[in-house]
Amino acid sequence: MARIAALFPGQGSQKVGMGHDLADRWPTAASVFAEIDSGLGAGLSELCWNGPEEELRLTTNTQPALLAHSVAAWQVLAESGFRAEAVAGHSLGEYSAVVAAGGLGAVDAARTVRERGRLMQQAVPVGEGAMAAVLGLDDEVVVGICDEISAALGEAVVAANFNSPGQVVIAGTAGAVDRAIEVYHEQSEHWQALMANAMQARDRKGHDFSWTTAADRYLTELYAFGERSGTGRQSTCDKKDGSGQAG
């Protein structure tokens, strides 16, 4: 008998219009969006369904929006009798997985990831950072090109996430990421770079980015939330050393 796991997506999978059909067809989904709208004191559902896209791309909006969509879809599936033996998520999707597992309520999770997104966006202001998914090149080739460009430009670009064999996400300053894409194009016809909308750059090596400060502030917020909600310090959070990739 097949064993089923549910995997929730991370930042970069957002799209204007997401969740609209769900909310139209299933009252359960509509109620999730309405509950999160009320809890955040903002029209998140309107932003999900109608944009504008540039606002949805802002990390502080993207993260609660994706969580709302994921939780709405999960609730529809659960209501229809769907059951999973395990849940997991890619980066931001971990929070949706925690909601699905009953570890957090939808509104609490939405508030948490909105703050997470705000701190991430504050660490790397809009327009200063960029990310791209590079497909079809060996990890070592991608890392080597990033190192060469960082040294040549004096700006950071690094291999930030190794998603799967042949797919590496690079992150850094907008100029350095643009240059890296040009070099990949020069070296191989068998590659493709996809900009990940609104995913701000982060550098695991600490080049010119204040992620340590952002992580410290986020942990402080999580601890405060845990004490307010009675969950103590058992809240799921990103690792301070940067190995828990945010996105």
PDB file of C-alpha atoms in Angstrom, residues 19-178:
ATOM      1  CA  GLY A  19      -5.802  30.414  -4.308  1.00  0.00           C
ATOM      2  CA  HIS A  20      -8.615  32.253  -6.074  1.00  0.00           C
ATOM      3  CA  ASP A  21     -10.149  29.139  -7.619  1.00  0.00           C
ATOM      4  CA  LEU A  22      -9.771  27.268  -4.328  1.00  0.00           C
ATOM      5  CA  ALA A  23     -11.621  29.964  -2.409  1.00  0.00           C
ATOM      6  CA  ASP A  24     -14.342  30.162  -5.071  1.00  0.00           C
ATOM      7  CA  ARG A  25     -14.997  26.431  -5.064  1.00  0.00           C
ATOM      8  CA  TRP A  26     -14.429  25.435  -1.438  1.00  0.00           C
ATOM      9  CA  PRO A  27     -15.736  27.385   1.572  1.00  0.00           C
ATOM     10  CA  THR A  28     -13.012  25.787   3.677  1.00  0.00           C
ATOM     11  CA  ALA A  29     -10.326  27.482   1.588  1.00  0.00           C
ATOM     12  CA  ALA A  30     -12.183  30.790   1.646  1.00  0.00           C
ATOM     13  CA  SER A  31     -12.375  30.630   5.432  1.00  0.00           C
ATOM     14  CA  VAL A  32      -8.605  30.099   5.712  1.00  0.00           C
ATOM     15  CA  PHE A  33      -7.928  33.227   3.664  1.00  0.00           C
ATOM     16  CA  ALA A  34     -10.537  35.196   5.617  1.00  0.00           C
ATOM     17  CA  GLU A  35      -9.100  34.063   8.955  1.00  0.00           C
ATOM     18  CA  ILE A  36      -5.559  35.060   7.955  1.00  0.00           C
ATOM     19  CA  ASP A  37      -6.757  38.390   6.526  1.00  0.00           C
ATOM     20  CA  SER A  38      -8.397  39.149   9.855  1.00  0.00           C
ATOM     21  CA  GLY A  39      -5.438  37.956  11.899  1.00  0.00           C
ATOM     22  CA  LEU A  40      -2.948  40.052   9.943  1.00  0.00           C
ATOM     23  CA  GLY A  41      -5.223  43.060   9.676  1.00  0.00           C
ATOM     24  CA  ALA A  42      -4.485  43.197   5.951  1.00  0.00           C
ATOM     25  CA  GLY A  43      -6.094  42.165   2.670  1.00  0.00           C
ATOM     26  CA  LEU A  44      -3.670  39.335   1.946  1.00  0.00           C
ATOM     27  CA  SER A  45      -6.231  37.401  -0.088  1.00  0.00           C
ATOM     28  CA  GLU A  46      -6.770  40.392  -2.381  1.00  0.00           C
ATOM     29  CA  LEU A  47      -3.019  40.570  -2.980  1.00  0.00           C
ATOM     30  CA  CYS A  48      -2.847  36.834  -3.704  1.00  0.00           C
ATOM     31  CA  TRP A  49      -5.734  36.905  -6.127  1.00  0.00           C
ATOM     32  CA  ASN A  50      -5.330  40.245  -7.892  1.00  0.00           C
ATOM     33  CA  GLY A  51      -1.836  41.543  -7.204  1.00  0.00           C
ATOM     34  CA  PRO A  52      -0.156  43.751  -8.138  1.00  0.00           C
ATOM     35  CA  GLU A  53       2.690  41.344  -8.790  1.00  0.00           C
ATOM     36  CA  GLU A  54       5.391  43.767  -7.610  1.00  0.00           C
ATOM     37  CA  GLU A  55       3.699  43.899  -4.200  1.00  0.00           C
ATOM     38  CA  LEU A  56       3.300  40.129  -4.041  1.00  0.00           C
ATOM     39  CA  ARG A  57       7.015  39.785  -4.810  1.00  0.00           C
ATOM     40  CA  LEU A  58       7.990  41.670  -1.661  1.00  0.00           C
ATOM     41  CA  THR A  59       9.282  39.089   0.776  1.00  0.00           C
ATOM     42  CA  THR A  60       7.217  40.439   3.658  1.00  0.00           C
ATOM     43  CA  ASN A  61       4.097  39.733   1.570  1.00  0.00           C
ATOM     44  CA  THR A  62       5.234  36.639  -0.308  1.00  0.00           C
ATOM     45  CA  GLN A  63       5.830  34.524   2.753  1.00  0.00           C
ATOM     46  CA  PRO A  64       2.407  34.840   4.443  1.00  0.00           C
ATOM     47  CA  ALA A  65       0.731  34.687   1.018  1.00  0.00           C
ATOM     48  CA  LEU A  66       2.314  31.360   0.148  1.00  0.00           C
ATOM     49  CA  LEU A  67       1.558  30.015   3.598  1.00  0.00           C
ATOM     50  CA  ALA A  68      -2.098  31.038   3.276  1.00  0.00           C
ATOM     51  CA  HIS A  69      -2.378  29.316  -0.100  1.00  0.00           C
ATOM     52  CA  SER A  70      -0.661  26.157   1.116  1.00  0.00           C
ATOM     53  CA  VAL A  71      -2.795  25.909   4.249  1.00  0.00           C
ATOM     54  CA  ALA A  72      -5.989  26.563   2.274  1.00  0.00           C
ATOM     55  CA  ALA A  73      -5.117  23.757  -0.160  1.00  0.00           C
ATOM     56  CA  TRP A  74      -4.227  21.448   2.710  1.00  0.00           C
ATOM     57  CA  GLN A  75      -7.496  22.096   4.514  1.00  0.00           C
ATOM     58  CA  VAL A  76      -9.472  21.301   1.368  1.00  0.00           C
ATOM     59  CA  LEU A  77      -7.600  18.018   0.987  1.00  0.00           C
ATOM     60  CA  ALA A  78      -8.002  17.157   4.677  1.00  0.00           C
ATOM     61  CA  GLU A  79     -11.730  17.871   4.531  1.00  0.00           C
ATOM     62  CA  SER A  80     -12.066  15.441   1.633  1.00  0.00           C
ATOM     63  CA  GLY A  81     -10.429  12.681   3.656  1.00  0.00           C
ATOM     64  CA  PHE A  82      -6.819  13.000   2.458  1.00  0.00           C
ATOM     65  CA  ARG A  83      -4.288  11.841   5.007  1.00  0.00           C
ATOM     66  CA  ALA A  84      -0.490  11.967   4.921  1.00  0.00           C
ATOM     67  CA  GLU A  85       1.876   9.955   7.073  1.00  0.00           C
ATOM     68  CA  ALA A  86       4.445  12.725   7.016  1.00  0.00           C
ATOM     69  CA  VAL A  87       4.649  16.408   6.104  1.00  0.00           C
ATOM     70  CA  ALA A  88       7.656  18.474   5.059  1.00  0.00           C
ATOM     71  CA  GLY A  89       8.415  21.740   3.350  1.00  0.00           C
ATOM     72  CA  HIS A  90      11.074  23.446   1.300  1.00  0.00           C
ATOM     73  CA  SER A  91      12.400  26.321   3.433  1.00  0.00           C
ATOM     74  CA  LEU A  92       9.365  28.590   3.958  1.00  0.00           C
ATOM     75  CA  GLY A  93       7.210  25.530   3.289  1.00  0.00           C
ATOM     76  CA  GLU A  94       8.325  24.100   6.623  1.00  0.00           C
ATOM     77  CA  TYR A  95       5.933  26.499   8.323  1.00  0.00           C
ATOM     78  CA  SER A  96       3.007  25.260   6.235  1.00  0.00           C
ATOM     79  CA  ALA A  97       4.036  21.729   7.179  1.00  0.00           C
ATOM     80  CA  VAL A  98       3.977  22.636  10.889  1.00  0.00           C
ATOM     81  CA  VAL A  99       0.426  23.964  10.465  1.00  0.00           C
ATOM     82  CA  ALA A 100      -0.603  20.787   8.643  1.00  0.00           C
ATOM     83  CA  ALA A 101       0.856  18.715  11.472  1.00  0.00           C
ATOM     84  CA  GLY A 102      -1.105  20.695  14.066  1.00  0.00           C
ATOM     85  CA  GLY A 103       1.911  22.422  15.591  1.00  0.00           C
ATOM     86  CA  LEU A 104       0.747  25.977  14.824  1.00  0.00           C
ATOM     87  CA  GLY A 105      -2.501  27.649  13.933  1.00  0.00           C
ATOM     88  CA  ALA A 106      -2.791  29.275  10.525  1.00  0.00           C
ATOM     89  CA  VAL A 107      -2.938  32.838  11.885  1.00  0.00           C
ATOM     90  CA  ASP A 108       0.011  32.349  14.245  1.00  0.00           C
ATOM     91  CA  ALA A 109       2.054  30.874  11.400  1.00  0.00           C
ATOM     92  CA  ALA A 110       1.105  33.725   9.053  1.00  0.00           C
ATOM     93  CA  ARG A 111       2.153  36.309  11.628  1.00  0.00           C
ATOM     94  CA  THR A 112       5.409  34.485  12.191  1.00  0.00           C
ATOM     95  CA  VAL A 113       6.394  34.269   8.525  1.00  0.00           C
ATOM     96  CA  ARG A 114       5.337  37.864   7.867  1.00  0.00           C
ATOM     97  CA  GLU A 115       7.843  38.956  10.512  1.00  0.00           C
ATOM     98  CA  ARG A 116      10.396  36.546   9.048  1.00  0.00           C
ATOM     99  CA  GLY A 117       9.888  38.103   5.626  1.00  0.00           C
ATOM    100  CA  ARG A 118      10.088  41.627   7.018  1.00  0.00           C
ATOM    101  CA  LEU A 119      13.426  40.931   8.676  1.00  0.00           C
ATOM    102  CA  MET A 120      14.784  39.247   5.541  1.00  0.00           C
ATOM    103  CA  GLN A 121      13.713  42.175   3.393  1.00  0.00           C
ATOM    104  CA  GLN A 122      15.211  44.617   5.894  1.00  0.00           C
ATOM    105  CA  ALA A 123      18.540  42.735   5.771  1.00  0.00           C
ATOM    106  CA  VAL A 124      18.726  43.021   1.971  1.00  0.00           C
ATOM    107  CA  PRO A 125      16.634  45.926   0.645  1.00  0.00           C
ATOM    108  CA  VAL A 126      14.605  45.453  -2.533  1.00  0.00           C
ATOM    109  CA  GLY A 127      16.731  45.836  -5.652  1.00  0.00           C
ATOM    110  CA  GLU A 128      20.080  45.222  -3.978  1.00  0.00           C
ATOM    111  CA  GLY A 129      20.011  41.426  -4.019  1.00  0.00           C
ATOM    112  CA  ALA A 130      18.990  38.720  -6.439  1.00  0.00           C
ATOM    113  CA  MET A 131      18.756  34.948  -6.766  1.00  0.00           C
ATOM    114  CA  ALA A 132      18.716  32.610  -9.729  1.00  0.00           C
ATOM    115  CA  ALA A 133      18.305  28.862 -10.167  1.00  0.00           C
ATOM    116  CA  VAL A 134      20.978  27.441 -12.456  1.00  0.00           C
ATOM    117  CA  LEU A 135      20.094  24.171 -14.161  1.00  0.00           C
ATOM    118  CA  GLY A 136      22.261  21.609 -15.891  1.00  0.00           C
ATOM    119  CA  LEU A 137      25.727  22.437 -14.513  1.00  0.00           C
ATOM    120  CA  ASP A 138      27.798  20.521 -11.963  1.00  0.00           C
ATOM    121  CA  ASP A 139      27.859  21.946  -8.445  1.00  0.00           C
ATOM    122  CA  GLU A 140      31.621  22.477  -8.602  1.00  0.00           C
ATOM    123  CA  VAL A 141      31.344  24.502 -11.815  1.00  0.00           C
ATOM    124  CA  VAL A 142      28.697  26.780 -10.328  1.00  0.00           C
ATOM    125  CA  VAL A 143      30.703  27.295  -7.122  1.00  0.00           C
ATOM    126  CA  GLY A 144      33.884  28.023  -9.077  1.00  0.00           C
ATOM    127  CA  ILE A 145      32.226  30.646 -11.268  1.00  0.00           C
ATOM    128  CA  CYS A 146      30.681  32.323  -8.235  1.00  0.00           C
ATOM    129  CA  ASP A 147      34.076  32.507  -6.524  1.00  0.00           C
ATOM    130  CA  GLU A 148      35.719  33.982  -9.634  1.00  0.00           C
ATOM    131  CA  ILE A 149      33.044  36.652 -10.067  1.00  0.00           C
ATOM    132  CA  SER A 150      33.072  37.588  -6.386  1.00  0.00           C
ATOM    133  CA  ALA A 151      36.832  38.096  -6.553  1.00  0.00           C
ATOM    134  CA  ALA A 152      36.719  40.025  -9.822  1.00  0.00           C
ATOM    135  CA  LEU A 153      33.842  42.360  -8.931  1.00  0.00           C
ATOM    136  CA  GLY A 154      34.393  42.692  -5.220  1.00  0.00           C
ATOM    137  CA  GLU A 155      30.709  41.827  -4.776  1.00  0.00           C
ATOM    138  CA  ALA A 156      29.264  38.658  -3.347  1.00  0.00           C
ATOM    139  CA  VAL A 157      27.634  35.871  -5.331  1.00  0.00           C
ATOM    140  CA  VAL A 158      27.539  32.377  -3.856  1.00  0.00           C
ATOM    141  CA  ALA A 159      25.949  28.968  -4.325  1.00  0.00           C
ATOM    142  CA  ALA A 160      23.287  29.295  -1.631  1.00  0.00           C
ATOM    143  CA  ASN A 161      21.086  26.215  -2.109  1.00  0.00           C
ATOM    144  CA  PHE A 162      21.841  22.846  -3.685  1.00  0.00           C
ATOM    145  CA  ASN A 163      18.282  21.839  -4.518  1.00  0.00           C
ATOM    146  CA  SER A 164      19.069  18.670  -6.453  1.00  0.00           C
ATOM    147  CA  PRO A 165      21.780  17.290  -8.752  1.00  0.00           C
ATOM    148  CA  GLY A 166      22.047  19.794 -11.584  1.00  0.00           C
ATOM    149  CA  GLN A 167      20.036  22.539  -9.891  1.00  0.00           C
ATOM    150  CA  VAL A 168      21.828  25.142  -7.784  1.00  0.00           C
ATOM    151  CA  VAL A 169      20.421  28.435  -6.528  1.00  0.00           C
ATOM    152  CA  ILE A 170      22.909  31.294  -6.550  1.00  0.00           C
ATOM    153  CA  ALA A 171      22.481  34.467  -4.504  1.00  0.00           C
ATOM    154  CA  GLY A 172      24.261  37.762  -4.087  1.00  0.00           C
ATOM    155  CA  THR A 173      24.215  41.353  -5.197  1.00  0.00           C
ATOM    156  CA  ALA A 174      22.087  42.020  -8.263  1.00  0.00           C
ATOM    157  CA  GLY A 175      25.111  42.957 -10.378  1.00  0.00           C
ATOM    158  CA  ALA A 176      27.107  39.883  -9.403  1.00  0.00           C
ATOM    159  CA  VAL A 177      24.185  37.535 -10.065  1.00  0.00           C
ATOM    160  CA  ASP A 178      23.626  39.132 -13.485  1.00  0.00           C
TER     161      ASP A 178
END
